[in-house]
Structure formats: C-alpha cells, structure tokens
PDB file of C-alpha atoms in Angstrom:
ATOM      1  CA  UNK A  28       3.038 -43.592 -49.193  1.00 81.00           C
ATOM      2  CA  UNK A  29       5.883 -45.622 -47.468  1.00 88.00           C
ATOM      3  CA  UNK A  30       6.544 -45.060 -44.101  1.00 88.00           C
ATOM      4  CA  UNK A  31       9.863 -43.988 -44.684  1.00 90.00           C
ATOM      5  CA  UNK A  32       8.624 -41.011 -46.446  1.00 92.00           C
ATOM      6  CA  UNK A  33       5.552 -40.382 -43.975  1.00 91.00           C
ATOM      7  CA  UNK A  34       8.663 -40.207 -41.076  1.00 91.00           C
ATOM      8  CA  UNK A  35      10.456 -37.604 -43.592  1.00 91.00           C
ATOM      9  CA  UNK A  36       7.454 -35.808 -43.796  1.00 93.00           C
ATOM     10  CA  UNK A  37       6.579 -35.728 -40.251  1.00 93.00           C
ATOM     11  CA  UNK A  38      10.083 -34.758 -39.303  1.00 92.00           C
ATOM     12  CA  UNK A  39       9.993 -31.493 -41.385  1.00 94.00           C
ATOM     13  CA  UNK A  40       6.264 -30.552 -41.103  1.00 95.00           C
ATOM     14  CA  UNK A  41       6.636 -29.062 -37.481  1.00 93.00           C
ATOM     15  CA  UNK A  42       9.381 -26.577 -38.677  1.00 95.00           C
ATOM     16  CA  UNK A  43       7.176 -25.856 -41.898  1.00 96.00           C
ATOM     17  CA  UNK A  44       4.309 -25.068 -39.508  1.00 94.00           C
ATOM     18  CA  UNK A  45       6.453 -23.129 -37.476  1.00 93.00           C
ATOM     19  CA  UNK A  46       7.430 -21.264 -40.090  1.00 95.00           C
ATOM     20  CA  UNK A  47       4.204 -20.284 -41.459  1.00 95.00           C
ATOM     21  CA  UNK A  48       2.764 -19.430 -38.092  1.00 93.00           C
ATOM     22  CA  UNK A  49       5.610 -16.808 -37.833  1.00 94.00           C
ATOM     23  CA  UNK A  50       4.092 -15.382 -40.782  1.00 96.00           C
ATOM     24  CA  UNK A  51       0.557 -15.784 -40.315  1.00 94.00           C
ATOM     25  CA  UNK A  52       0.181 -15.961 -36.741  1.00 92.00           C
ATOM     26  CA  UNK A  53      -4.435 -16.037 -37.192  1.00 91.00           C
ATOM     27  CA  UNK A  54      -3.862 -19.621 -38.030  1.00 92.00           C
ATOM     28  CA  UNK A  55      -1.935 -20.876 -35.089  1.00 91.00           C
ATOM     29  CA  UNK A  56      -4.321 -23.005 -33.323  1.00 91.00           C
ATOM     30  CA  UNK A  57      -5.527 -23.832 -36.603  1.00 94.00           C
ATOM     31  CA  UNK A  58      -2.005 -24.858 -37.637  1.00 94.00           C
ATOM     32  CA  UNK A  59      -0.968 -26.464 -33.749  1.00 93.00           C
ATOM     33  CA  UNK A  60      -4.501 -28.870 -34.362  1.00 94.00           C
ATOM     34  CA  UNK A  61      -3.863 -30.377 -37.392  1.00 95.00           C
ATOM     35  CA  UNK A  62      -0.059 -31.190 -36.735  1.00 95.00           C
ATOM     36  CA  UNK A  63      -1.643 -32.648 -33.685  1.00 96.00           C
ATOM     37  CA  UNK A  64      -3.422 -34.723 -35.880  1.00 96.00           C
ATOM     38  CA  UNK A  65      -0.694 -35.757 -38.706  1.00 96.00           C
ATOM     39  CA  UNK A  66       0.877 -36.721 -35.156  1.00 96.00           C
ATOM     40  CA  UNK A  67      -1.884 -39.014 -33.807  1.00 96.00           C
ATOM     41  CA  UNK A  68      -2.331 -40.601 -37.416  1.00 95.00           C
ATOM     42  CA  UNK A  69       1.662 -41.048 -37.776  1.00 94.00           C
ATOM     43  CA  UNK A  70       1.646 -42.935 -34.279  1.00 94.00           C
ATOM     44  CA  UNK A  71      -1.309 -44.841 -35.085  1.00 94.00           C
ATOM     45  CA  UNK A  72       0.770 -46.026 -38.079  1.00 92.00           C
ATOM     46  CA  UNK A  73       3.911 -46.663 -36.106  1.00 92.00           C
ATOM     47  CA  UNK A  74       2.320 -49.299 -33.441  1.00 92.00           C
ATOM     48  CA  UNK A  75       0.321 -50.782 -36.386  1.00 88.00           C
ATOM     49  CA  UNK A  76       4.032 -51.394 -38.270  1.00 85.00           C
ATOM     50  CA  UNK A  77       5.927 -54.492 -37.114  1.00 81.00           C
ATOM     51  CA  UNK A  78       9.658 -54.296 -37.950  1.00 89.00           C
ATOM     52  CA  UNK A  79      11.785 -51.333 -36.360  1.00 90.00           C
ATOM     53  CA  UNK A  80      12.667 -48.683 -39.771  1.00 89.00           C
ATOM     54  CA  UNK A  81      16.042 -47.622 -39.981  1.00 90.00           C
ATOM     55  CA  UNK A  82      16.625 -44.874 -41.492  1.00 89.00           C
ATOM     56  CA  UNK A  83      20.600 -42.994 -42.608  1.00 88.00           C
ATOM     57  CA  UNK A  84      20.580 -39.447 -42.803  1.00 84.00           C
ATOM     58  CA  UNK A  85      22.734 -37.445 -44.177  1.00 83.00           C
ATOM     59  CA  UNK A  86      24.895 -40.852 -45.762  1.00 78.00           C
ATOM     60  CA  UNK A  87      27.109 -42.871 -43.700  1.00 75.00           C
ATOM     61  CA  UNK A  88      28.638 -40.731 -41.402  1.00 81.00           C
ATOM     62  CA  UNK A  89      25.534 -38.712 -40.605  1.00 84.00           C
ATOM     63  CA  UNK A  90      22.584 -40.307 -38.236  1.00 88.00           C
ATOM     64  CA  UNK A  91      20.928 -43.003 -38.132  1.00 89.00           C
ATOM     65  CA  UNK A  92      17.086 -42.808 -36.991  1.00 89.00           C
ATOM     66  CA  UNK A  93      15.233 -46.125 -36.046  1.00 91.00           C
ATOM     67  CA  UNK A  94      11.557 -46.085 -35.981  1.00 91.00           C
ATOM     68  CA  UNK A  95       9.613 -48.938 -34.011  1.00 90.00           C
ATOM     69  CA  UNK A  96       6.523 -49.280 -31.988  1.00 90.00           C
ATOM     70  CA  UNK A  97       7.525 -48.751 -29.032  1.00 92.00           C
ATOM     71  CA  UNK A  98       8.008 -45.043 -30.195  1.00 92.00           C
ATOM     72  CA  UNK A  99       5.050 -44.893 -31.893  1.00 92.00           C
ATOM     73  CA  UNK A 100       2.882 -44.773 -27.985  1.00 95.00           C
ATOM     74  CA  UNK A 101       5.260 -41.936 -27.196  1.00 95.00           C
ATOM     75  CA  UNK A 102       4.359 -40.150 -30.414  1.00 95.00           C
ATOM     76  CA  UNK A 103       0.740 -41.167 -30.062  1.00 96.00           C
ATOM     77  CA  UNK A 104       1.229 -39.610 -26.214  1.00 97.00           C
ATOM     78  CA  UNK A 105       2.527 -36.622 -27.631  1.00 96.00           C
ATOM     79  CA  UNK A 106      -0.490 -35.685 -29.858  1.00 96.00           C
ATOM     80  CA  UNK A 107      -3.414 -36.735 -27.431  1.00 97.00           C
ATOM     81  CA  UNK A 108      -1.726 -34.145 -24.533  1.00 97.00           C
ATOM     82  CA  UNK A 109      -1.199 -31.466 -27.689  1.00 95.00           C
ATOM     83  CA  UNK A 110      -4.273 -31.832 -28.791  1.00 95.00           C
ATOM     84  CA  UNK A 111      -6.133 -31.886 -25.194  1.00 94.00           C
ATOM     85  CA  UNK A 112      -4.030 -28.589 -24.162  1.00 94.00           C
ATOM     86  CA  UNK A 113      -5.002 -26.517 -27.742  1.00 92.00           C
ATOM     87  CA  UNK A 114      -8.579 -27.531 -27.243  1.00 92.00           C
ATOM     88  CA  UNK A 115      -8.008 -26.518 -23.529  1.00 92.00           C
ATOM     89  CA  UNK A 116      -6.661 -23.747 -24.035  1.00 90.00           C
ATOM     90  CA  UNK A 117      -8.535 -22.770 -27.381  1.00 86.00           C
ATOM     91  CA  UNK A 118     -10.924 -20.004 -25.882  1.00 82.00           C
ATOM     92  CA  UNK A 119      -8.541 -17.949 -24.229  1.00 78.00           C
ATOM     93  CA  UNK A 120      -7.702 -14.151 -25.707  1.00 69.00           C
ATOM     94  CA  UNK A 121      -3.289 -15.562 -25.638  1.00 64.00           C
ATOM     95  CA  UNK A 122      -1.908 -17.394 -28.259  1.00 54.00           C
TER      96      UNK A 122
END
C-alpha cells in the first residue's frame, strides 16, 4: 500500500469509527484502541518516509495536504497520549 493511500485511509477511518461507535457504543474503547494503533503505525511510517507527500484534494482549486516527517512525531504524539489515556481510563464504569 502507498502512502498516499495509507494517508486517505487514515484521514477517513476516525469518522468511520465514529460512526460505528454511535451505533454500537460496547465497542468504544475497543474501537478508540485500535485507531490508536493505525495512528502509532501511520506515524511510525511517516518519520521512516523521506520526501514531504503532497497531496490535491478535491482537484485544483480544492486543498492541498503535505505530509512529511516532521508531522509524523506529532501524529506519533497523538497516539502514545490516546492510547495512555484509554488504557488509563479503561476500568472506569464512563465511557
């Protein structure tokens, strides 16, 4: 799989999850874990990929999205603290 479609992917999988968790709210944590891990795979892949990926949405007057490395330790960041507040947090009778 190309990064360009593993950035696709990532993009839309949170709303996907969200989605489902609306409907079947027993696998939440379930659900909030393993996007927490697509996340901390998907940085791992970003600071291990050298050139910055450009991406245009939506044509040429839509957005353009550029993917490097330094955004991959923000993404990687983002999954570790995620991941650390689920499993936290994972015992309690909320959520």
């Amino acid at each position: 799989m190309s990064l360009e479609t593993a950035t696709l992917i990532w993009i839309a999988l949170p709303f996907l999850i969200g989605f489902s968790i609306y409907l079947l709210p027993q696998f939440a944590r379930i659900s909030g874990l393993g996007m927490a891990l697509v996340s901390l795979g998907y940085g791992l892949a970003l600071v291990g990929y050298g050139p910055v990926l450009t991406l245009q949405l939506l044509d040429s007057f839509g957005v353009t999205l550029q993917v490097d490395a330094l955004g991959g330790y923000f993404v990687l960041t983002n999954a570790v603290v995620t991941a650390a507040v689920l499993l936290y947090c994972w015992s309690s009778q909320k959520g």
